[in-house]
Short mmCIF file of C-alpha atoms in Angstrom, two decimals:
data_model
loop_
_atom_site.label_atom_id
_atom_site.label_comp_id
_atom_site.label_asym_id
_atom_site.label_seq_id
_atom_site.Cartn_x
_atom_site.Cartn_y
_atom_site.Cartn_z
CA UNK A 157 110.42 109.90 187.05
CA UNK A 158 108.47 111.23 184.12
CA UNK A 159 110.19 114.04 182.27
CA UNK A 160 109.15 116.40 179.53
CA UNK A 161 111.98 118.13 177.66
CA UNK A 162 110.38 121.33 176.47
CA UNK A 163 110.60 125.01 175.59
CA UNK A 164 108.08 127.35 177.29
CA UNK A 165 107.01 129.13 174.09
CA UNK A 166 106.78 126.05 171.86
CA UNK A 167 103.16 125.36 170.86
CA UNK A 168 103.95 121.66 170.39
CA UNK A 169 105.30 121.40 173.95
CA UNK A 170 102.33 123.33 175.28
CA UNK A 171 99.90 120.98 173.54
CA UNK A 172 101.56 118.00 175.25
CA UNK A 173 101.63 119.81 178.62
CA UNK A 174 97.90 120.56 178.32
CA UNK A 175 97.07 116.95 177.47
CA UNK A 176 99.23 115.64 180.34
CA UNK A 177 97.65 118.07 182.81
CA UNK A 178 94.11 117.33 181.62
CA UNK A 179 94.80 113.64 182.21
CA UNK A 180 96.36 114.49 185.59
CA UNK A 181 99.72 112.94 184.67
CA UNK A 182 102.45 114.75 186.56
CA UNK A 183 105.79 115.30 184.84
CA UNK A 184 108.99 117.13 185.62
CA UNK A 185 109.53 119.91 183.10
CA UNK A 186 113.09 120.13 181.81
CA UNK A 187 113.97 123.15 179.69
CA UNK A 188 115.77 122.16 176.50
CA UNK A 189 117.20 124.62 173.97
CA UNK A 190 117.13 122.55 170.78
CA UNK A 191 119.43 124.99 168.94
CA UNK A 192 122.27 124.02 171.29
CA UNK A 193 122.15 120.53 169.76
CA UNK A 194 123.17 118.83 172.99
CA UNK A 195 124.47 115.34 172.18
CA UNK A 196 122.46 113.61 174.92
CA UNK A 197 119.33 115.28 173.60
CA UNK A 198 120.04 114.31 169.98
CA UNK A 199 120.47 110.72 171.15
CA UNK A 200 116.93 110.87 172.57
CA UNK A 201 115.50 112.56 169.48
CA UNK A 202 117.65 112.59 166.33
CA UNK A 203 115.15 115.09 164.88
CA UNK A 204 116.55 117.56 167.44
CA UNK A 205 113.11 118.86 168.34
CA UNK A 206 111.10 119.38 171.51
CA UNK A 207 108.92 117.99 173.03
CA UNK A 208 110.47 114.71 174.14
CA UNK A 209 108.63 112.80 176.82
CA UNK A 210 110.32 110.16 178.99
CA UNK A 211 107.77 107.94 180.70
CA UNK A 212 106.76 104.29 181.10
CA UNK A 213 110.36 103.37 180.24
CA UNK A 214 109.96 104.95 176.78
CA UNK A 215 111.40 107.97 175.02
CA UNK A 216 108.53 109.49 173.08
CA UNK A 217 109.07 112.06 170.32
CA UNK A 218 106.81 114.13 168.05
CA UNK A 219 103.89 115.89 169.70
CA UNK A 220 101.20 114.12 167.65
CA UNK A 221 102.66 110.67 168.34
CA UNK A 222 102.92 111.59 172.04
CA UNK A 223 99.29 112.73 172.22
CA UNK A 224 98.08 109.54 170.49
CA UNK A 225 100.15 107.47 172.91
CA UNK A 226 98.72 109.28 175.94
CA UNK A 227 95.20 108.95 174.61
CA UNK A 228 95.60 105.20 174.06
CA UNK A 229 97.38 104.42 177.33
CA UNK A 230 95.57 106.87 179.61
CA UNK A 231 92.04 106.94 178.20
CA UNK A 232 90.53 108.76 181.17
CA UNK A 233 89.63 112.39 180.41
CA UNK A 234 89.39 111.32 176.77
CA UNK A 235 90.47 113.95 174.25
CA UNK A 236 89.33 112.02 171.18
CA UNK A 237 85.61 111.24 170.78
CA UNK A 238 84.47 107.64 170.27
CA UNK A 239 82.72 108.13 166.97
CA UNK A 240 85.07 107.65 163.95
CA UNK A 241 83.77 110.72 162.10
CA UNK A 242 84.29 112.90 165.17
CA UNK A 243 87.75 111.46 165.76
CA UNK A 244 88.67 112.32 162.17
CA UNK A 245 87.36 115.86 162.66
CA UNK A 246 89.36 116.34 165.88
CA UNK A 247 92.51 115.08 164.16
CA UNK A 248 91.87 117.21 161.07
CA UNK A 249 91.65 120.35 163.20
CA UNK A 250 94.64 119.46 165.39
CA UNK A 251 96.63 119.08 162.16
CA UNK A 252 95.16 122.37 160.90
CA UNK A 253 96.77 124.22 163.81
CA UNK A 254 99.98 122.20 163.95
CA UNK A 255 100.63 122.48 160.20
CA UNK A 256 98.65 125.23 158.46
CA UNK A 257 98.37 127.72 161.33
CA UNK A 258 101.94 126.90 162.34
CA UNK A 259 103.37 127.61 158.87
CA UNK A 260 101.22 130.65 158.12
CA UNK A 261 101.18 132.32 161.54
CA UNK A 262 103.33 130.85 164.34
CA UNK A 263 106.48 130.51 162.22
CA UNK A 264 106.09 134.05 160.86
CA UNK A 265 105.29 135.82 164.13
CA UNK A 266 106.69 133.81 167.03
CA UNK A 267 109.74 132.18 165.49
CA UNK A 268 110.84 135.33 163.68
CA UNK A 269 110.84 137.46 166.83
CA UNK A 270 111.31 135.09 169.73
CA UNK A 271 113.14 131.96 168.54
CA UNK A 272 115.59 133.84 166.32
CA UNK A 273 116.53 136.08 169.24
CA UNK A 274 116.87 133.21 171.71
CA UNK A 275 118.91 131.09 169.30
CA UNK A 276 120.82 134.13 167.98
CA UNK A 277 120.18 133.19 164.37
CA UNK A 278 119.45 136.64 162.98
CA UNK A 279 116.86 139.39 162.94
CA UNK A 280 113.13 139.20 162.21
CA UNK A 281 112.22 139.60 158.54
CA UNK A 282 109.61 142.31 157.99
CA UNK A 283 107.92 140.46 155.13
CA UNK A 284 107.33 137.42 157.32
CA UNK A 285 105.95 139.47 160.23
CA UNK A 286 103.57 141.22 157.83
CA UNK A 287 102.48 137.90 156.32
CA UNK A 288 101.87 136.46 159.82
CA UNK A 289 99.80 139.49 160.86
CA UNK A 290 97.68 139.21 157.75
CA UNK A 291 97.22 135.42 157.99
CA UNK A 292 96.25 135.32 161.66
CA UNK A 293 92.91 137.05 161.09
CA UNK A 294 91.70 134.37 158.69
CA UNK A 295 92.44 131.72 161.30
CA UNK A 296 90.88 133.64 164.21
CA UNK A 297 87.74 134.07 162.13
CA UNK A 298 87.75 130.35 161.32
CA UNK A 299 87.82 129.55 165.06
CA UNK A 300 84.97 132.01 165.55
CA UNK A 301 82.99 130.36 162.75
CA UNK A 302 83.52 126.87 164.21
CA UNK A 303 82.42 128.05 167.65
CA UNK A 304 79.25 129.57 166.21
CA UNK A 305 78.27 126.04 165.16
CA UNK A 306 79.79 123.88 167.91
CA UNK A 307 80.43 123.79 171.65
CA UNK A 308 84.11 123.00 171.19
CA UNK A 309 86.21 123.25 168.03
CA UNK A 310 85.61 119.71 166.77
CA UNK A 311 82.11 119.16 168.16
CA UNK A 312 80.35 118.63 171.47
CA UNK A 313 83.37 117.68 173.53
CA UNK A 314 86.80 119.08 174.32
CA UNK A 315 89.39 117.38 172.09
CA UNK A 316 93.02 117.53 171.00
CA UNK A 317 91.85 120.12 168.44
CA UNK A 318 91.07 122.63 171.21
CA UNK A 319 94.41 122.00 172.90
CA UNK A 320 96.36 122.26 169.63
CA UNK A 321 94.66 125.58 168.85
CA UNK A 322 94.98 126.91 172.41
CA UNK A 323 98.66 125.95 172.49
CA UNK A 324 99.42 128.13 169.45
CA UNK A 325 97.14 130.96 170.54
CA UNK A 326 98.56 131.07 174.06
CA UNK A 327 102.10 131.51 172.66
CA UNK A 328 100.91 134.30 170.40
CA UNK A 329 98.99 135.88 173.27
CA UNK A 330 102.24 135.97 175.23
CA UNK A 331 103.70 138.12 172.43
CA UNK A 332 100.54 140.30 172.21
CA UNK A 333 99.63 139.10 168.73
CA UNK A 334 95.97 138.30 169.34
CA UNK A 335 93.17 140.81 168.99
CA UNK A 336 90.60 139.33 171.38
CA UNK A 337 87.98 141.91 170.41
CA UNK A 338 87.88 140.55 166.86
CA UNK A 339 85.37 137.81 167.46
CA UNK A 340 83.05 137.11 170.42
CA UNK A 341 82.94 133.35 169.84
CA UNK A 342 86.72 133.17 169.75
CA UNK A 343 86.96 135.15 173.01
CA UNK A 344 84.38 132.95 174.76
CA UNK A 345 86.04 129.72 173.63
CA UNK A 346 89.51 130.86 174.75
CA UNK A 347 88.14 132.15 178.03
CA UNK A 348 86.59 128.72 178.67
CA UNK A 349 89.73 126.75 177.89
CA UNK A 350 92.01 129.20 179.69
CA UNK A 351 90.01 128.68 182.91
CA UNK A 352 90.74 124.94 182.99
CA UNK A 353 93.16 123.78 185.70
CA UNK A 354 95.27 122.20 182.91
CA UNK A 355 96.09 125.72 181.67
CA UNK A 356 97.62 127.01 184.92
CA UNK A 357 101.22 126.00 184.37
CA UNK A 358 101.22 127.63 180.94
CA UNK A 359 99.93 130.93 182.29
CA UNK A 360 102.81 130.96 184.79
CA UNK A 361 105.50 130.68 182.06
CA UNK A 362 108.01 133.49 181.93
CA UNK A 363 110.63 133.80 179.20
CA UNK A 364 113.52 136.14 180.09
CA UNK A 365 113.71 139.04 177.63
CA UNK A 366 110.03 138.79 176.70
CA UNK A 367 107.36 140.25 178.97
CA UNK A 368 103.80 139.06 178.40
CA UNK A 369 100.97 141.61 178.37
CA UNK A 370 99.06 142.13 181.65
CA UNK A 371 96.02 140.20 180.38
CA UNK A 372 98.12 137.10 179.52
CA UNK A 373 97.54 135.31 182.84
CA UNK A 374 94.24 137.05 183.63
CA UNK A 375 91.25 134.71 183.38
CA UNK A 376 88.96 137.71 183.00
CA UNK A 377 90.80 139.27 180.02
CA UNK B 293 81.45 105.88 145.31
CA UNK B 294 84.68 106.45 147.17
CA UNK B 295 86.75 109.29 145.82
CA UNK B 296 90.23 110.56 146.52
CA UNK B 297 90.96 114.11 145.42
CA UNK B 298 94.68 114.09 144.82
CA UNK B 299 97.75 115.29 142.94
CA UNK B 300 100.03 112.60 141.45
CA UNK B 301 103.28 114.04 142.83
CA UNK B 302 102.00 114.90 146.32
CA UNK B 303 103.68 112.69 148.94
CA UNK B 304 100.69 113.10 151.27
CA UNK B 305 98.31 111.83 148.58
CA UNK B 306 100.66 108.97 147.76
CA UNK B 307 100.80 107.93 151.41
CA UNK B 308 96.99 107.71 151.50
CA UNK B 309 96.90 105.86 148.14
CA UNK B 310 99.41 103.32 149.47
CA UNK B 311 97.44 102.75 152.65
CA UNK B 312 94.15 102.39 150.72
CA UNK B 313 95.72 99.94 148.27
CA UNK B 314 97.39 97.91 151.03
CA UNK B 315 93.98 97.59 152.68
CA UNK B 316 92.42 96.73 149.31
CA UNK B 317 90.00 99.65 149.46
CA UNK B 318 89.23 100.79 145.93
CA UNK B 319 88.76 104.48 145.26
CA UNK B 320 88.25 106.65 142.23
CA UNK B 321 91.19 109.04 141.84
CA UNK B 322 90.16 112.59 140.98
CA UNK B 323 92.92 114.99 140.04
CA UNK B 324 92.66 118.27 141.97
CA UNK B 325 94.90 121.29 141.42
CA UNK B 326 94.73 123.01 144.82
CA UNK B 327 96.25 126.23 143.46
CA UNK B 328 93.13 126.76 141.34
CA UNK B 329 91.18 127.19 144.61
CA UNK B 330 88.02 125.67 143.18
CA UNK B 331 85.08 126.73 145.35
CA UNK B 332 83.56 123.24 145.56
CA UNK B 333 86.93 121.92 146.69
CA UNK B 334 87.39 124.64 149.32
CA UNK B 335 83.97 123.75 150.66
CA UNK B 336 85.19 120.18 151.18
CA UNK B 337 88.49 121.27 152.69
CA UNK B 338 88.82 124.92 153.77
CA UNK B 339 92.56 124.27 154.18
CA UNK B 340 92.64 124.03 150.37
CA UNK B 341 94.94 121.00 150.43
CA UNK B 342 94.97 117.53 148.94
CA UNK B 343 94.32 114.72 149.78
CA UNK B 344 90.60 114.78 150.48
CA UNK B 345 88.89 111.40 150.76
CA UNK B 346 85.13 110.97 150.33
CA UNK B 347 83.97 107.65 151.73
CA UNK B 348 81.53 106.16 154.23
CA UNK B 349 79.43 109.32 153.85
CA UNK B 350 82.30 111.42 155.21
CA UNK B 351 84.64 114.03 153.81
CA UNK B 352 88.04 113.28 155.32
CA UNK B 353 90.91 115.78 155.22
CA UNK B 354 94.56 115.77 156.31
CA UNK B 355 96.62 112.73 155.41
CA UNK B 356 97.47 111.75 159.00
CA UNK B 357 93.83 111.99 160.12
CA UNK B 358 92.83 109.95 157.05
CA UNK B 359 95.40 107.23 157.76
CA UNK B 360 94.30 106.98 161.42
CA UNK B 361 90.67 106.74 160.29
CA UNK B 362 91.45 103.96 157.81
CA UNK B 363 93.49 102.08 160.39
CA UNK B 364 90.66 102.26 162.95
CA UNK B 365 87.81 101.45 160.58
CA UNK B 366 89.58 98.93 158.34
CA UNK B 367 91.96 97.16 160.71
CA UNK B 368 92.81 94.35 158.28
CA UNK B 369 96.34 94.63 156.84
CA UNK B 370 97.19 96.62 159.96
CA UNK B 371 99.74 99.38 159.46
CA UNK B 372 100.16 100.21 163.12
CA UNK B 373 101.55 97.55 165.47
CA UNK B 374 99.58 96.51 168.59
CA UNK B 375 102.22 97.37 171.13
CA UNK B 376 101.97 101.01 172.37
CA UNK B 377 105.75 101.59 172.18
CA UNK B 378 105.86 100.34 168.58
CA UNK B 379 102.81 102.39 167.64
CA UNK B 380 104.55 105.49 169.01
CA UNK B 381 107.67 104.63 167.01
CA UNK B 382 105.69 104.18 163.78
CA UNK B 383 103.92 107.50 164.34
CA UNK B 384 107.18 109.28 165.24
CA UNK B 385 108.76 108.16 161.97
CA UNK B 386 105.69 108.91 159.86
CA UNK B 387 105.81 112.44 161.32
CA UNK B 388 109.57 112.56 160.66
CA UNK B 389 108.96 112.18 156.93
CA UNK B 390 105.79 114.26 156.75
CA UNK B 391 107.29 117.17 158.71
CA UNK B 392 111.08 117.14 158.92
CA UNK B 393 111.89 115.42 155.63
CA UNK B 394 109.09 117.39 153.98
CA UNK B 395 110.41 120.77 155.13
CA UNK B 396 114.10 120.02 154.59
CA UNK B 397 113.93 118.02 151.36
CA UNK B 398 110.56 117.69 149.58
CA UNK B 399 109.66 121.39 149.80
CA UNK B 400 113.13 122.42 148.58
CA UNK B 401 113.47 119.96 145.71
CA UNK B 402 110.02 118.92 144.53
CA UNK B 403 107.94 122.00 145.24
CA UNK B 404 110.58 124.39 143.92
CA UNK B 405 110.87 122.67 140.54
CA UNK B 406 107.57 120.87 140.00
CA UNK B 407 104.81 122.61 141.98
CA UNK B 408 105.99 126.13 141.16
CA UNK B 409 105.97 125.28 137.45
CA UNK B 410 102.57 123.59 137.56
CA UNK B 411 101.00 126.40 139.59
CA UNK B 412 102.94 129.08 137.67
CA UNK B 413 104.08 130.78 140.86
CA UNK B 414 107.65 131.56 139.85
CA UNK B 415 111.02 129.95 139.24
CA UNK B 416 113.04 127.57 141.42
CA UNK B 417 115.36 129.27 143.91
CA UNK B 418 118.92 127.98 143.67
CA UNK B 419 119.58 128.29 147.41
CA UNK B 420 116.60 126.05 148.17
CA UNK B 421 117.60 123.41 145.61
CA UNK B 422 121.12 123.34 147.05
CA UNK B 423 119.76 123.05 150.60
CA UNK B 424 117.47 120.19 149.53
CA UNK B 425 120.33 118.33 147.81
CA UNK B 426 122.48 118.66 150.90
CA UNK B 427 119.74 117.67 153.36
CA UNK B 428 118.56 114.59 151.48
CA UNK B 429 121.76 112.63 152.16
CA UNK B 430 121.35 112.90 155.93
CA UNK B 431 117.86 111.45 155.63
CA UNK B 432 118.82 108.67 153.21
CA UNK B 433 121.58 107.64 155.61
CA UNK B 434 119.09 107.69 158.49
CA UNK B 435 116.84 105.26 156.57
CA UNK B 436 119.90 103.10 155.90
CA UNK B 437 120.80 103.17 159.61
CA UNK B 438 117.27 102.19 160.66
CA UNK B 439 117.22 99.30 158.17
CA UNK B 440 120.54 98.00 159.49
CA UNK B 441 118.78 97.49 162.82
CA UNK B 442 115.23 96.59 161.78
CA UNK B 443 113.23 94.70 159.18
CA UNK B 444 111.03 97.68 158.38
CA UNK B 445 111.57 101.32 159.37
CA UNK B 446 109.70 101.21 162.69
CA UNK B 447 110.39 97.59 163.65
CA UNK B 448 109.43 94.08 162.61
CA UNK B 449 106.36 94.93 160.59
CA UNK B 450 105.41 97.20 157.72
CA UNK B 451 103.81 100.38 159.12
CA UNK B 452 102.61 103.85 158.17
CA UNK B 453 106.25 104.94 158.67
CA UNK B 454 107.34 102.92 155.63
CA UNK B 455 104.52 104.30 153.51
CA UNK B 456 105.17 107.89 154.61
CA UNK B 457 108.85 107.54 153.73
CA UNK B 458 108.19 105.69 150.48
CA UNK B 459 105.63 108.31 149.45
CA UNK B 460 108.22 111.10 149.70
CA UNK B 461 111.02 109.06 148.17
CA UNK B 462 108.90 107.91 145.23
CA UNK B 463 108.09 111.53 144.34
CA UNK B 464 111.78 112.44 144.51
CA UNK B 465 112.68 109.35 142.50
CA UNK B 466 110.32 110.60 139.79
CA UNK B 467 112.44 113.77 139.60
CA UNK B 468 115.75 111.78 139.70
CA UNK B 469 116.77 113.15 143.09
CA UNK B 470 117.68 109.88 144.77
CA UNK B 471 121.10 108.29 144.57
CA UNK B 472 120.22 104.62 145.09
CA UNK B 473 123.88 103.59 145.19
CA UNK B 474 124.40 105.60 148.37
CA UNK B 475 123.30 102.95 150.80
CA UNK B 476 122.64 99.19 150.34
CA UNK B 477 120.08 99.01 153.17
CA UNK B 478 118.12 101.91 151.72
CA UNK B 479 118.11 100.26 148.28
CA UNK B 480 116.95 96.93 149.64
CA UNK B 481 114.19 98.49 151.71
CA UNK B 482 112.86 100.56 148.80
CA UNK B 483 113.11 97.58 146.47
CA UNK B 484 110.97 95.55 148.87
CA UNK B 485 108.30 98.19 149.30
CA UNK B 486 108.27 99.09 145.60
CA UNK B 487 107.45 95.45 144.73
CA UNK B 488 104.25 95.47 146.74
CA UNK B 489 101.01 95.45 144.70
CA UNK B 490 99.98 98.62 146.59
CA UNK B 491 102.78 100.48 144.79
CA UNK B 492 101.61 99.74 141.25
CA UNK B 493 99.33 102.72 140.71
CA UNK B 494 102.04 105.11 141.87
CA UNK B 495 104.59 103.70 139.45
CA UNK B 496 102.13 104.29 136.60
CA UNK B 497 101.78 108.02 137.38
CA UNK B 498 102.74 110.40 134.60
CA UNK B 499 102.86 114.16 135.02
CA UNK B 500 102.86 116.10 131.73
CA UNK B 501 106.01 118.19 131.40
CA UNK B 502 108.03 115.96 133.71
CA UNK B 503 109.47 112.67 132.46
CA UNK B 504 110.56 110.17 135.10
CA UNK B 505 113.90 108.36 134.72
CA UNK B 506 113.81 104.89 133.10
CA UNK B 507 114.35 103.15 136.45
CA UNK B 508 111.35 104.89 138.08
CA UNK B 509 108.85 102.10 137.34
CA UNK B 510 111.45 99.33 137.13
CA UNK B 511 111.24 96.89 140.06
CA UNK B 512 114.80 95.79 139.37
CA UNK B 513 116.37 99.27 139.51
#
């Protein structure tokens, strides 16, 4: 049985869930709270992080390594273009969201308010929340700018870049941190990706103690 | 002309330099101080980060995307194994050093003392330095443990995992942060990778204001 050890509001887990669903690979979702440092989990991933994917007799760790594995082994519904330049662009943008956006926005907004509360490791720091709120607009505008010039974030086709971005944005939409009126292109792009069947499981996520806004699961938001 | 915009003590730039050198791809090194936010540089990489590689008519950004591009386009001296499980392991470990080791060690030790001084953005924070010094031992022991079980970090062959790890460690060796007596396996592994021709340019790096220890460039350290 394929298993994904995950946390509902982890953008890295959501990225892997989206890629799995797009490729129609069914997995059992197993909730893992990394802060509990369960020994059996640390044996699977000494980094102590989700996602961890058990499939094909392997234990796969790190969301980028997992996505590359899935893309190589299950090439149908390709999420990396064929052309080397376009592949590099898709990977550049996936890294943009998983590193830059993550450090400047997700860590400041989501981790400060949600993860700290779940893991009971303290209270949100006001300076970080303010920094996150300021930084997010730059990134939302960058998505809008890309979409003015391209069909999808990295070019003509849907790629890992769109799923990396949508994974982060969907977590921050759950916590009401996205102003969808800010940019028409951004709204249209998210509306398009949110309507994909691959997105369904993510829109059904519920985290006790945190209620998503009404529009969170609404395709016509 | 191929050009790599880089900083000498950036582990991400060093990883790309090592991969380029291993594949015998010559590039012109251009020093870029990202904190100066040069407009022409931001046009190449709106993330404002080094490395940026100009080659084959492309502008390539993000060290992981660059390494994947080089591996796909210049497959000689392969740095990813053929087997999917081993590829996933090499990518997991490269991400370990570029994310986990980076956040827990490199950012605390190198960026606090070197980058802050170069960019004139303040003084090192004692709590971060102490955290970095404590965290590094866990990672050095992990390398030692891997090398007890394998020829190279990810398995039988030299991969991007070795270069990612060596890139971080070589920066921290420049600032005398590595205790090479801690672990025999670690010492032997680094000694082997340091002797490769690809490492030469890195051992010749000199950053004004920071003098490396005598053993830094010594192959018999």
